Short mmCIF file of C-alpha atoms and ligand atoms in Angstrom, two decimals:
data_model
loop_
_atom_site.label_atom_id
_atom_site.label_comp_id
_atom_site.label_asym_id
_atom_site.label_seq_id
_atom_site.Cartn_x
_atom_site.Cartn_y
_atom_site.Cartn_z
CA MET A 32 112.56 48.34 -31.25
CA ASP A 33 114.59 51.59 -30.96
CA HIS A 34 111.45 53.53 -31.56
CA LEU A 35 110.00 52.14 -28.32
CA GLU A 36 112.88 53.52 -26.20
CA ARG A 37 110.93 56.72 -25.74
CA TYR A 38 108.47 54.80 -23.58
CA ARG A 39 111.08 53.39 -21.19
CA SER A 40 110.10 55.84 -18.46
CA ILE A 41 106.38 55.04 -18.60
CA ILE A 42 106.37 51.26 -19.13
CA PRO A 43 106.88 49.32 -15.88
CA ASP A 44 109.51 46.53 -16.11
CA TYR A 45 110.71 47.72 -19.50
CA ASP A 46 113.01 44.71 -19.98
CA GLY A 47 110.12 42.32 -19.35
CA PHE A 48 108.21 44.34 -21.95
CA LEU A 49 110.98 43.91 -24.53
CA ASP A 50 111.28 40.21 -23.75
CA ILE A 51 107.65 39.47 -24.44
CA LEU A 52 107.69 41.34 -27.75
CA ALA A 53 109.95 38.58 -29.03
CA MET A 54 107.37 35.93 -28.14
CA PRO A 55 104.50 34.95 -30.42
CA LEU A 56 101.10 36.33 -29.57
CA PRO A 57 98.63 33.77 -28.18
CA THR A 58 95.74 32.98 -30.54
CA THR A 59 92.48 34.13 -29.02
CA ALA A 60 88.85 34.01 -30.08
CA ARG A 61 85.50 35.31 -28.94
CA ILE A 62 82.45 33.07 -28.68
CA ASN A 63 79.70 34.47 -30.90
CA THR A 64 76.47 34.29 -28.91
CA LEU A 65 74.48 35.37 -31.96
CA LYS A 66 74.95 31.83 -33.30
CA THR A 67 75.77 29.60 -30.36
CA ASP A 68 76.19 29.76 -26.60
CA ARG A 69 79.18 29.25 -24.40
CA SER A 70 78.42 25.75 -23.16
CA CYS A 71 77.52 24.43 -26.63
CA LEU A 72 80.69 25.84 -28.07
CA LEU A 73 82.95 24.53 -25.30
CA ASP A 74 81.27 21.14 -25.68
CA ARG A 75 82.06 21.13 -29.37
CA LEU A 76 85.69 22.01 -28.78
CA ASP A 77 85.95 19.26 -26.17
CA ARG A 78 84.47 16.69 -28.52
CA ALA A 79 86.85 17.74 -31.30
CA TYR A 80 89.84 17.61 -28.90
CA VAL A 81 90.66 21.25 -29.57
CA ALA A 82 93.11 22.61 -27.00
CA TYR A 83 91.85 25.80 -25.37
CA THR A 84 91.71 27.75 -22.12
CA CYS A 85 89.08 30.28 -21.08
CA LEU A 86 90.02 33.90 -20.43
CA GLU A 87 89.60 34.59 -16.75
CA TRP A 88 88.30 38.12 -17.14
CA TYR A 89 85.82 37.51 -19.99
CA PRO A 90 83.56 34.46 -20.14
CA LEU A 91 83.27 34.68 -23.93
CA GLY A 92 87.02 34.85 -24.57
CA LEU A 93 89.18 31.81 -25.36
CA ARG A 94 92.83 31.08 -25.96
CA LEU A 95 93.20 28.47 -28.65
CA GLY A 96 96.01 26.00 -29.05
CA VAL A 97 95.34 25.75 -32.77
CA GLU A 98 97.72 26.47 -35.59
CA ARG A 99 95.29 27.63 -38.22
CA PRO A 100 92.22 28.87 -36.38
CA GLY A 101 90.78 30.31 -39.61
CA LYS A 102 90.30 26.73 -40.84
CA MET A 103 88.25 25.65 -37.86
CA ILE A 104 84.67 24.78 -38.72
CA GLU A 105 83.58 26.85 -35.70
CA HIS A 106 85.20 29.87 -37.28
CA VAL A 107 83.81 29.28 -40.77
CA LEU A 108 80.29 28.77 -39.40
CA GLY A 109 80.63 31.92 -37.31
CA HIS A 110 80.42 30.30 -33.89
CA ILE A 111 83.67 32.00 -32.95
CA HIS A 112 85.53 35.06 -34.14
CA ILE A 113 89.33 35.17 -34.08
CA GLN A 114 90.08 38.36 -32.18
CA GLU A 115 93.03 39.65 -30.20
CA GLU A 116 92.41 39.55 -26.45
CA VAL A 117 92.90 43.30 -25.81
CA SER A 118 90.71 44.10 -28.82
CA MET A 119 87.81 42.60 -26.84
CA ILE A 120 88.13 45.38 -24.24
CA PRO A 121 86.58 48.48 -25.90
CA SER A 122 83.17 46.92 -26.58
CA ILE A 123 83.01 45.79 -22.96
CA VAL A 124 83.91 49.28 -21.72
CA LEU A 125 81.27 50.70 -24.08
CA ASP A 126 78.78 48.34 -22.43
CA PRO A 127 75.94 48.49 -25.00
CA ARG A 128 72.50 47.17 -24.00
CA PRO A 129 69.68 45.62 -26.03
CA GLY A 130 67.71 48.43 -27.65
CA ASP A 131 70.60 50.92 -27.72
CA ARG A 132 71.47 53.01 -30.74
CA VAL A 133 75.19 52.57 -31.23
CA LEU A 134 77.63 54.11 -33.69
CA ASP A 135 80.94 52.40 -34.44
CA LEU A 136 82.68 55.27 -36.18
CA CYS A 137 85.75 53.34 -37.45
CA GLY A 138 84.21 49.95 -37.98
CA ALA A 139 86.19 47.67 -40.33
CA PRO A 140 86.86 44.77 -40.19
CA GLY A 141 84.12 44.55 -37.61
CA SER A 142 85.54 42.66 -34.63
CA LYS A 143 84.12 45.22 -32.27
CA THR A 144 80.98 45.88 -34.32
CA THR A 145 79.99 42.23 -34.08
CA GLN A 146 80.88 42.08 -30.40
CA ILE A 147 78.56 45.07 -29.84
CA SER A 148 75.89 43.30 -31.89
CA GLN A 149 76.04 40.25 -29.65
CA ALA A 150 75.91 42.43 -26.53
CA THR A 151 72.70 44.01 -27.85
CA GLU A 152 71.41 40.50 -28.63
CA ASN A 153 70.65 41.63 -32.20
CA ARG A 154 68.12 44.11 -30.79
CA GLY A 155 68.92 47.75 -31.10
CA LEU A 156 70.58 49.56 -33.92
CA ILE A 157 74.25 49.54 -34.78
CA ILE A 158 75.65 51.78 -37.46
CA ALA A 159 79.11 50.60 -38.49
CA ASN A 160 80.92 53.31 -40.41
CA GLU A 161 84.00 52.82 -42.53
CA PRO A 162 85.34 55.11 -45.27
CA SER A 163 87.42 52.52 -47.12
CA LEU A 164 85.43 50.48 -49.64
CA ALA A 165 87.97 47.65 -49.57
CA ARG A 166 87.67 47.41 -45.80
CA ILE A 167 83.88 47.54 -45.98
CA THR A 168 84.06 44.22 -47.82
CA SER A 169 85.65 42.53 -44.82
CA LEU A 170 83.32 44.34 -42.43
CA ARG A 171 80.32 43.02 -44.36
CA SER A 172 81.61 39.51 -44.62
CA ASN A 173 82.32 39.34 -40.87
CA CYS A 174 78.84 40.66 -40.05
CA GLU A 175 77.30 38.08 -42.37
CA ARG A 176 79.41 35.16 -41.16
CA LEU A 177 78.62 36.02 -37.54
CA GLY A 178 74.91 36.54 -38.22
CA ALA A 179 74.70 40.17 -37.09
CA VAL A 180 71.34 41.37 -38.39
CA ASN A 181 71.15 44.68 -36.56
CA VAL A 182 74.18 46.25 -38.22
CA ALA A 183 73.85 48.76 -41.06
CA ILE A 184 76.99 49.97 -42.79
CA THR A 185 77.75 53.54 -43.88
CA ARG A 186 80.73 55.02 -45.64
CA TYR A 187 81.48 58.50 -44.38
CA ASP A 188 84.61 60.23 -43.28
CA GLY A 189 83.97 59.86 -39.56
CA ARG A 190 84.79 63.53 -38.97
CA ARG A 191 81.84 64.46 -41.15
CA PHE A 192 79.34 61.80 -40.12
CA PRO A 193 75.84 63.39 -40.48
CA GLN A 194 74.23 64.73 -37.32
CA GLN A 195 72.39 62.05 -35.30
CA GLN A 196 72.05 61.23 -31.62
CA PHE A 197 73.40 57.91 -30.41
CA ASP A 198 73.35 56.32 -26.98
CA ARG A 199 76.89 55.04 -27.41
CA VAL A 200 79.70 55.78 -29.82
CA LEU A 201 82.90 53.81 -30.27
CA VAL A 202 85.96 55.48 -31.79
CA ASP A 203 88.46 52.69 -32.38
CA ALA A 204 90.73 55.09 -34.16
CA PRO A 205 93.24 54.56 -36.94
CA CYS A 206 96.61 54.71 -35.17
CA SER A 207 100.31 53.89 -35.52
CA SER A 208 99.60 50.37 -34.13
CA GLU A 209 102.74 50.07 -32.00
CA GLY A 210 100.83 47.59 -29.83
CA MET A 211 100.62 45.16 -32.75
CA ALA A 212 104.39 44.59 -32.86
CA ARG A 213 104.10 41.02 -31.51
CA LYS A 214 101.84 40.07 -34.38
CA ASP A 215 103.73 42.03 -37.03
CA PRO A 216 107.17 43.46 -36.07
CA LYS A 217 107.19 45.52 -39.27
CA VAL A 218 104.69 48.01 -37.82
CA LEU A 219 107.44 49.62 -35.77
CA GLY A 220 109.36 50.50 -38.91
CA ARG A 221 106.49 52.74 -39.97
CA CYS A 222 106.23 54.55 -36.62
CA SER A 223 107.64 58.00 -36.00
CA LEU A 224 106.77 61.04 -33.96
CA LYS A 225 105.75 62.83 -37.13
CA ARG A 226 103.36 60.03 -38.04
CA SER A 227 101.83 60.13 -34.56
CA PHE A 228 101.27 63.87 -34.85
CA ASP A 229 99.65 63.44 -38.26
CA LEU A 230 97.35 60.78 -36.89
CA GLN A 231 96.60 62.95 -33.86
CA VAL A 232 94.90 65.53 -36.07
CA LEU A 233 92.61 62.85 -37.52
CA GLN A 234 92.00 61.26 -34.11
CA ILE A 235 91.00 64.56 -32.51
CA GLY A 236 88.65 65.22 -35.42
CA LEU A 237 87.03 61.81 -35.01
CA LEU A 238 86.65 62.02 -31.24
CA LYS A 239 85.26 65.56 -31.41
CA ARG A 240 82.65 64.43 -33.92
CA ALA A 241 81.83 61.40 -31.78
CA VAL A 242 81.07 63.68 -28.83
CA GLN A 243 78.70 65.75 -30.98
CA LEU A 244 76.95 62.56 -32.12
CA THR A 245 76.27 61.35 -28.57
CA ARG A 246 73.09 62.20 -26.66
CA SER A 247 73.37 63.76 -23.26
CA GLY A 248 74.07 61.00 -20.74
CA GLY A 249 75.54 58.81 -23.49
CA ILE A 250 78.92 57.07 -23.53
CA ILE A 251 81.87 57.46 -25.88
CA VAL A 252 84.79 55.03 -25.89
CA TYR A 253 88.05 56.02 -27.51
CA SER A 254 90.63 53.30 -28.11
CA THR A 255 93.85 52.65 -30.02
CA CYS A 256 96.35 49.82 -30.26
CA THR A 257 99.31 52.13 -29.74
CA TYR A 258 101.43 53.46 -26.88
CA ALA A 259 102.18 56.97 -28.16
CA PRO A 260 100.68 59.45 -25.68
CA GLU A 261 100.40 61.83 -28.63
CA GLU A 262 97.68 59.54 -30.04
CA ASN A 263 96.09 58.68 -26.71
CA GLU A 264 96.04 60.99 -23.68
CA ALA A 265 96.87 64.06 -25.80
CA VAL A 266 93.85 63.38 -28.03
CA VAL A 267 91.45 62.86 -25.15
CA ASP A 268 92.90 65.85 -23.28
CA ASP A 269 92.41 68.12 -26.26
CA VAL A 270 88.79 67.06 -26.73
CA LEU A 271 88.07 67.40 -22.98
CA ARG A 272 89.41 70.95 -22.98
CA GLN A 273 87.56 71.95 -26.12
CA SER A 274 84.29 70.48 -24.93
CA GLN A 275 84.02 72.94 -22.04
CA ASP A 276 82.65 70.64 -19.36
CA THR A 277 80.18 68.83 -21.60
CA VAL A 278 82.19 65.62 -21.29
CA CYS A 279 84.07 63.96 -18.46
CA LEU A 280 86.06 60.77 -18.09
CA GLU A 281 84.97 57.65 -16.23
CA LYS A 282 87.05 54.68 -15.17
CA ALA A 283 87.81 52.56 -18.21
CA SER A 284 89.30 49.63 -16.29
CA VAL A 285 88.04 46.07 -16.70
CA GLN A 286 87.95 43.72 -13.76
CA GLY A 287 90.50 40.95 -13.88
CA LEU A 288 92.88 42.59 -16.36
CA LYS A 289 96.10 44.29 -15.31
CA GLY A 290 96.64 47.74 -16.78
CA CYS A 291 98.30 51.07 -16.03
CA SER A 292 96.53 54.37 -15.41
CA GLY A 293 96.50 56.95 -18.17
CA LEU A 294 99.28 59.53 -18.06
CA THR A 295 98.70 62.97 -16.58
CA GLU A 296 102.00 64.27 -17.89
CA TRP A 297 104.19 63.48 -20.90
CA ASN A 298 107.37 65.13 -22.15
CA GLY A 299 106.72 68.23 -20.08
CA THR A 300 103.06 68.59 -21.12
CA GLU A 301 100.45 68.34 -18.38
CA PHE A 302 97.12 66.66 -19.11
CA CYS A 303 93.84 67.00 -17.18
CA ASP A 304 93.97 65.04 -13.95
CA GLU A 305 90.96 62.99 -15.11
CA LEU A 306 93.17 61.24 -17.66
CA LYS A 307 94.26 58.85 -14.95
CA HIS A 308 90.91 57.10 -15.52
CA CYS A 309 92.10 55.88 -18.93
CA VAL A 310 93.86 52.53 -19.09
CA ARG A 311 97.06 51.50 -20.88
CA TYR A 312 97.61 47.81 -21.48
CA TYR A 313 101.15 46.56 -22.04
CA PRO A 314 101.88 43.13 -23.56
CA HIS A 315 103.78 41.73 -20.55
CA GLN A 316 100.94 42.50 -18.12
CA ASN A 317 98.44 39.98 -19.51
CA ASP A 318 100.42 38.31 -22.33
CA THR A 319 98.57 40.23 -25.05
CA GLY A 320 99.15 43.05 -27.54
CA GLY A 321 99.25 46.69 -26.42
CA PHE A 322 96.17 48.89 -26.09
CA PHE A 323 94.72 52.17 -24.80
CA VAL A 324 91.11 52.79 -23.72
CA ALA A 325 89.23 55.88 -22.51
CA ARG A 326 85.58 56.13 -21.50
CA LEU A 327 83.88 59.50 -21.79
CA VAL A 328 80.41 60.50 -20.60
CA LYS A 329 78.49 63.28 -22.20
CA ARG A 330 76.75 65.49 -19.66
CA MET B 65 80.21 43.50 -55.78
CA SER B 66 81.71 45.75 -58.37
CA PRO B 67 83.50 48.85 -57.09
CA GLY B 68 80.90 51.12 -58.62
CA TRP B 69 78.00 49.66 -56.70
CA SER B 70 78.05 52.26 -53.97
CA LYS B 71 76.83 54.86 -56.47
CA ASP B 72 73.22 53.72 -56.10
CA ARG B 73 73.47 53.30 -52.38
CA ASN B 74 70.25 55.21 -51.90
CA ALA B 75 68.35 52.51 -53.61
CA PHE B 76 67.41 50.40 -50.56
CA GLU B 77 63.65 50.01 -50.43
CA LEU B 78 61.55 48.43 -47.75
CA GLU B 79 60.15 45.13 -49.01
CA ASP B 80 56.90 43.49 -47.98
CA ARG B 81 57.71 41.12 -45.11
CA SER B 82 54.92 38.62 -45.77
CA LYS B 83 55.96 38.29 -49.40
CA ILE B 84 59.48 37.24 -48.37
CA ALA B 85 58.26 35.07 -45.51
CA ARG B 86 55.87 33.28 -47.83
CA LEU B 87 58.63 32.43 -50.32
CA TRP B 88 60.74 30.93 -47.55
CA GLN B 89 57.77 29.07 -46.14
CA GLU B 90 56.86 27.61 -49.52
CA ARG B 91 60.37 26.43 -50.33
CA PHE B 92 61.71 25.38 -46.92
CA GLY B 93 58.64 25.04 -44.70
CA ILE B 94 59.97 27.72 -42.36
CA PRO B 95 57.05 29.08 -40.29
CA MET B 96 56.23 32.64 -41.29
CA GLN B 97 56.41 33.82 -37.66
CA VAL B 98 60.17 33.19 -37.71
CA PHE B 99 60.45 36.42 -39.71
CA ASP B 100 58.22 38.49 -37.43
CA CYS B 101 61.04 40.48 -35.81
CA PHE B 102 62.76 41.25 -39.09
CA CYS B 103 62.29 43.68 -41.89
CA PHE B 104 63.51 43.32 -45.44
CA TYR B 105 65.12 45.77 -47.78
CA ARG B 106 65.56 45.41 -51.47
CA ARG B 107 68.26 46.94 -53.64
CA ALA B 108 68.40 45.90 -57.27
CA GLN B 109 68.05 42.06 -57.24
CA ASN B 110 69.15 41.64 -53.63
CA VAL B 111 67.02 41.41 -50.50
CA TRP B 112 68.58 42.08 -47.10
CA ALA B 113 67.30 41.02 -43.68
CA PHE B 114 67.52 43.48 -40.82
CA SER B 115 66.23 43.53 -37.25
CA ASP B 116 62.96 45.40 -37.07
CA MET B 117 64.34 48.83 -36.11
CA ALA B 118 63.71 52.22 -37.64
CA LEU B 119 66.74 53.36 -39.64
CA PRO B 120 67.93 56.97 -39.51
CA LYS B 121 68.20 58.78 -42.82
CA LEU B 122 71.75 57.98 -43.94
CA ARG B 123 73.37 56.67 -47.09
CA TYR B 124 73.84 52.94 -46.55
CA GLU B 125 76.32 50.52 -48.07
CA ALA B 126 74.63 47.51 -46.50
CA ILE B 127 71.65 46.88 -44.23
CA GLY B 128 71.84 43.71 -42.16
CA LEU B 129 72.69 40.54 -44.05
CA ARG B 130 72.05 39.50 -47.61
CA MET B 131 69.07 37.19 -47.59
CA MET B 132 68.44 36.23 -51.22
CA ASN B 133 68.72 37.43 -54.75
CA PHE B 134 66.25 37.39 -57.59
CA LYS B 135 66.99 36.35 -61.15
CA GLU B 136 63.95 36.71 -63.31
CA GLU B 137 61.32 34.52 -61.67
CA HIS B 138 63.87 32.49 -59.65
CA TRP B 139 65.34 33.37 -56.30
CA LYS B 140 68.35 32.05 -54.48
CA PRO B 141 68.92 32.13 -50.72
CA THR B 142 72.36 33.11 -49.43
CA SER B 143 74.33 30.71 -47.27
CA CYS B 144 74.63 33.27 -44.48
CA ALA B 145 70.85 33.72 -44.33
CA LEU B 146 70.35 29.94 -44.28
CA GLN B 147 72.77 29.76 -41.37
CA VAL B 148 70.47 32.15 -39.49
CA PHE B 149 67.01 30.94 -40.60
CA GLY B 150 67.67 27.48 -42.04
CA ARG B 151 67.48 25.56 -38.77
CA HIS B 152 63.70 26.10 -38.89
CA ALA B 153 63.47 24.40 -42.27
CA THR B 154 61.25 21.33 -42.54
CA LYS B 155 61.64 20.52 -46.22
CA ASN B 156 64.20 20.65 -49.01
CA VAL B 157 66.81 19.85 -46.43
CA VAL B 158 69.88 17.64 -46.96
CA HIS B 159 71.87 16.14 -44.08
CA LEU B 160 75.41 15.24 -45.05
CA PRO B 161 77.72 12.77 -43.35
CA SER B 162 81.26 13.89 -42.60
CA GLU B 163 82.94 12.81 -45.85
CA GLN B 164 80.30 14.49 -48.05
CA SER B 165 80.33 17.65 -45.96
CA ARG B 166 84.03 18.04 -46.76
CA ILE B 167 83.21 18.03 -50.45
CA PHE B 168 80.47 20.56 -49.82
CA PHE B 169 82.82 22.76 -47.78
CA ALA B 170 85.34 22.67 -50.61
CA GLY B 171 82.68 24.24 -52.86
CA LYS B 172 82.40 21.18 -55.10
CA SER B 173 79.57 19.10 -56.51
CA GLN B 174 78.79 15.47 -55.73
CA VAL B 175 76.42 12.76 -56.80
CA LEU B 176 73.95 12.18 -54.05
CA GLU B 177 70.51 10.71 -53.56
CA ALA B 178 68.20 13.03 -51.67
CA LYS B 179 64.42 13.21 -51.22
CA VAL B 180 64.09 16.86 -52.13
CA GLU B 181 62.56 18.93 -54.91
CA PRO B 182 65.06 20.12 -57.50
CA GLY B 183 66.40 23.57 -56.65
CA TYR B 184 68.04 25.19 -53.65
CA VAL B 185 68.33 23.18 -50.46
CA VAL B 186 69.48 23.74 -46.87
CA VAL B 187 72.58 21.66 -46.23
CA PHE B 188 73.19 20.38 -42.70
CA TYR B 189 76.06 18.59 -41.08
CA ASN B 190 75.94 17.36 -37.53
CA GLY B 191 73.05 19.64 -36.60
CA ASP B 192 74.59 22.80 -38.08
CA VAL B 193 73.48 24.53 -41.23
CA LEU B 194 76.48 24.72 -43.54
CA GLY B 195 74.75 26.75 -46.23
CA CYS B 196 73.04 26.60 -49.57
CA GLY B 197 73.24 23.76 -52.07
CA LEU B 198 71.71 23.37 -55.52
CA TYR B 199 70.15 19.96 -56.10
CA SER B 200 69.24 18.65 -59.52
CA HIS B 201 69.45 15.33 -61.43
CA GLY B 202 70.97 13.52 -58.47
CA THR B 203 73.78 16.03 -58.00
CA LEU B 204 74.33 18.43 -55.12
CA VAL B 205 76.33 21.52 -56.04
CA SER B 206 77.77 23.56 -53.20
CA GLN B 207 76.81 27.23 -53.36
CA LEU B 208 79.16 28.33 -50.59
CA PRO B 209 80.83 31.63 -51.45
CA LYS B 210 84.62 31.50 -51.71
CA GLU B 211 85.23 33.05 -48.31
CA SER B 212 83.18 30.34 -46.57
CA ARG B 213 84.93 27.42 -48.20
CA ILE B 214 87.53 25.21 -46.63
CA ILE B 215 89.81 23.71 -49.24
CA GLY B 216 92.04 20.74 -48.59
CA ASP B 217 90.52 17.79 -46.73
CA ALA B 218 93.40 17.11 -44.43
CA GLU B 219 93.41 20.63 -43.11
CA MET B 220 89.84 20.63 -42.09
CA ASP B 221 88.78 19.73 -38.60
CA ILE B 222 85.41 18.11 -38.97
C1 SAM C 404 91.76 50.31 -35.80
S1 SAM C 404 90.85 50.13 -37.26
C2 SAM C 404 89.25 49.67 -36.65
C3 SAM C 404 89.14 48.22 -36.23
C4 SAM C 404 87.71 47.81 -35.96
N1 SAM C 404 87.10 48.66 -34.97
C5 SAM C 404 87.62 46.37 -35.49
O1 SAM C 404 87.54 46.14 -34.29
O2 SAM C 404 87.57 45.44 -36.30
C6 SAM C 404 90.60 51.80 -37.77
C7 SAM C 404 89.71 51.97 -38.98
O3 SAM C 404 89.44 53.37 -39.17
C8 SAM C 404 89.30 53.61 -40.54
N2 SAM C 404 89.43 55.04 -40.81
C9 SAM C 404 90.47 55.70 -41.38
N3 SAM C 404 90.17 57.00 -41.54
C10 SAM C 404 88.92 57.19 -41.05
C11 SAM C 404 88.05 58.32 -40.98
N4 SAM C 404 88.42 59.51 -41.41
N5 SAM C 404 86.81 58.12 -40.46
C12 SAM C 404 86.43 56.91 -40.03
N6 SAM C 404 87.21 55.82 -40.08
C13 SAM C 404 88.45 55.95 -40.59
C14 SAM C 404 90.37 52.73 -41.16
O4 SAM C 404 90.08 52.48 -42.53
C15 SAM C 404 90.31 51.48 -40.29
O5 SAM C 404 89.46 50.53 -40.87
#
């Protein structure tokens, strides 16, 4: 927890924030419209007396009152996908449409890939990239369980993904995962400023490449599950400055979810004013994990 | 898959759609039009189903979902492909009641009387396709891969 002290000045109601970290994370799932639809699925849960509530901001999101959701038949048959609530945000901000060509640069284990696939209604092309062979196994098995037939998987270092032009690119970057502390308190033990700076180099490389891989007028979403501004605003700021006006930021907020604006200053460093369009999600705002999302448009 | 498999990742080749569609029609009575918006790729003995979109020139690890694999003159459908296409099946279909579907979900075999030809069948429970079974000599053997099994009756909510 000590590691989080450095965020006291930027997190509203810091004590409320600490309090909720001690509470278990609600179990949430996304309805997979590639295999079922919302009313069928809710009907099933009702008939099976499964306790659930619907997320107010996302019609396909559910909170489940189930101890072992992985054992639910709905999960095994791919009618739902167990997914953290805030992890449902980036694909919505990316807003892919049927027919789009989408690149998911850091794809495994595929929660967002498959959410993008359902948004494109299995029409359109999704390239899910992941360098780790072990993680490709889980990416593949999620795509197959959920019936995503428009996903092809590649295995490049995202910074060197071959030149292509996509309509939309998602960079759900490897990060220090401070926002996962409710699920796994051990993550904080691995966090340090040095680690954040190491990750920053990789993150900037990935986001820069993503911008080059996006057609003019296309959208790039950058997200992490961490609070460190070094891995969030600082990364986006660096890429904005280097891109010399070829990219700008758009509002990344999602209706119905409470969040904080991106920082325009941290530890004496000023960021571009546009960074206020990014959104930071803290666990005590919506009873979730922590998250950061930015939406960039290529001119 | 063995760790070395990505070495021949270039080996995906476009497969003739009507050839695949005909095999599925012959075995399961699935109308050939069901496969109209798909294309099929073959790598070694495996065939993969993908939405009918042009693929950019990249090195692929996987293209869509695994549809079937060939062993000599036999072929075997995957459970995940049956979950996508199997609801159109009109023959070689087995509907299981709740108790039997638990056994199937556990990946086990069971003695069962079914009016099907010997070989691979589409297994249903309660209107859903559970996956692939192998039927012969009055026994149904679950072909569910490990990750799709649910072991332990009491824990399962069906
Ligand atoms: C936060 S996870 C992605 C989660 C995924 N988007 C999902 O929703 O299921 C980040 C991923 O980036 C991968 N990664 C690490 N280094 C990378 C690189 N150089 N290029 C692309 N991806 C990388 C990691 O292996 C990890 O699977």
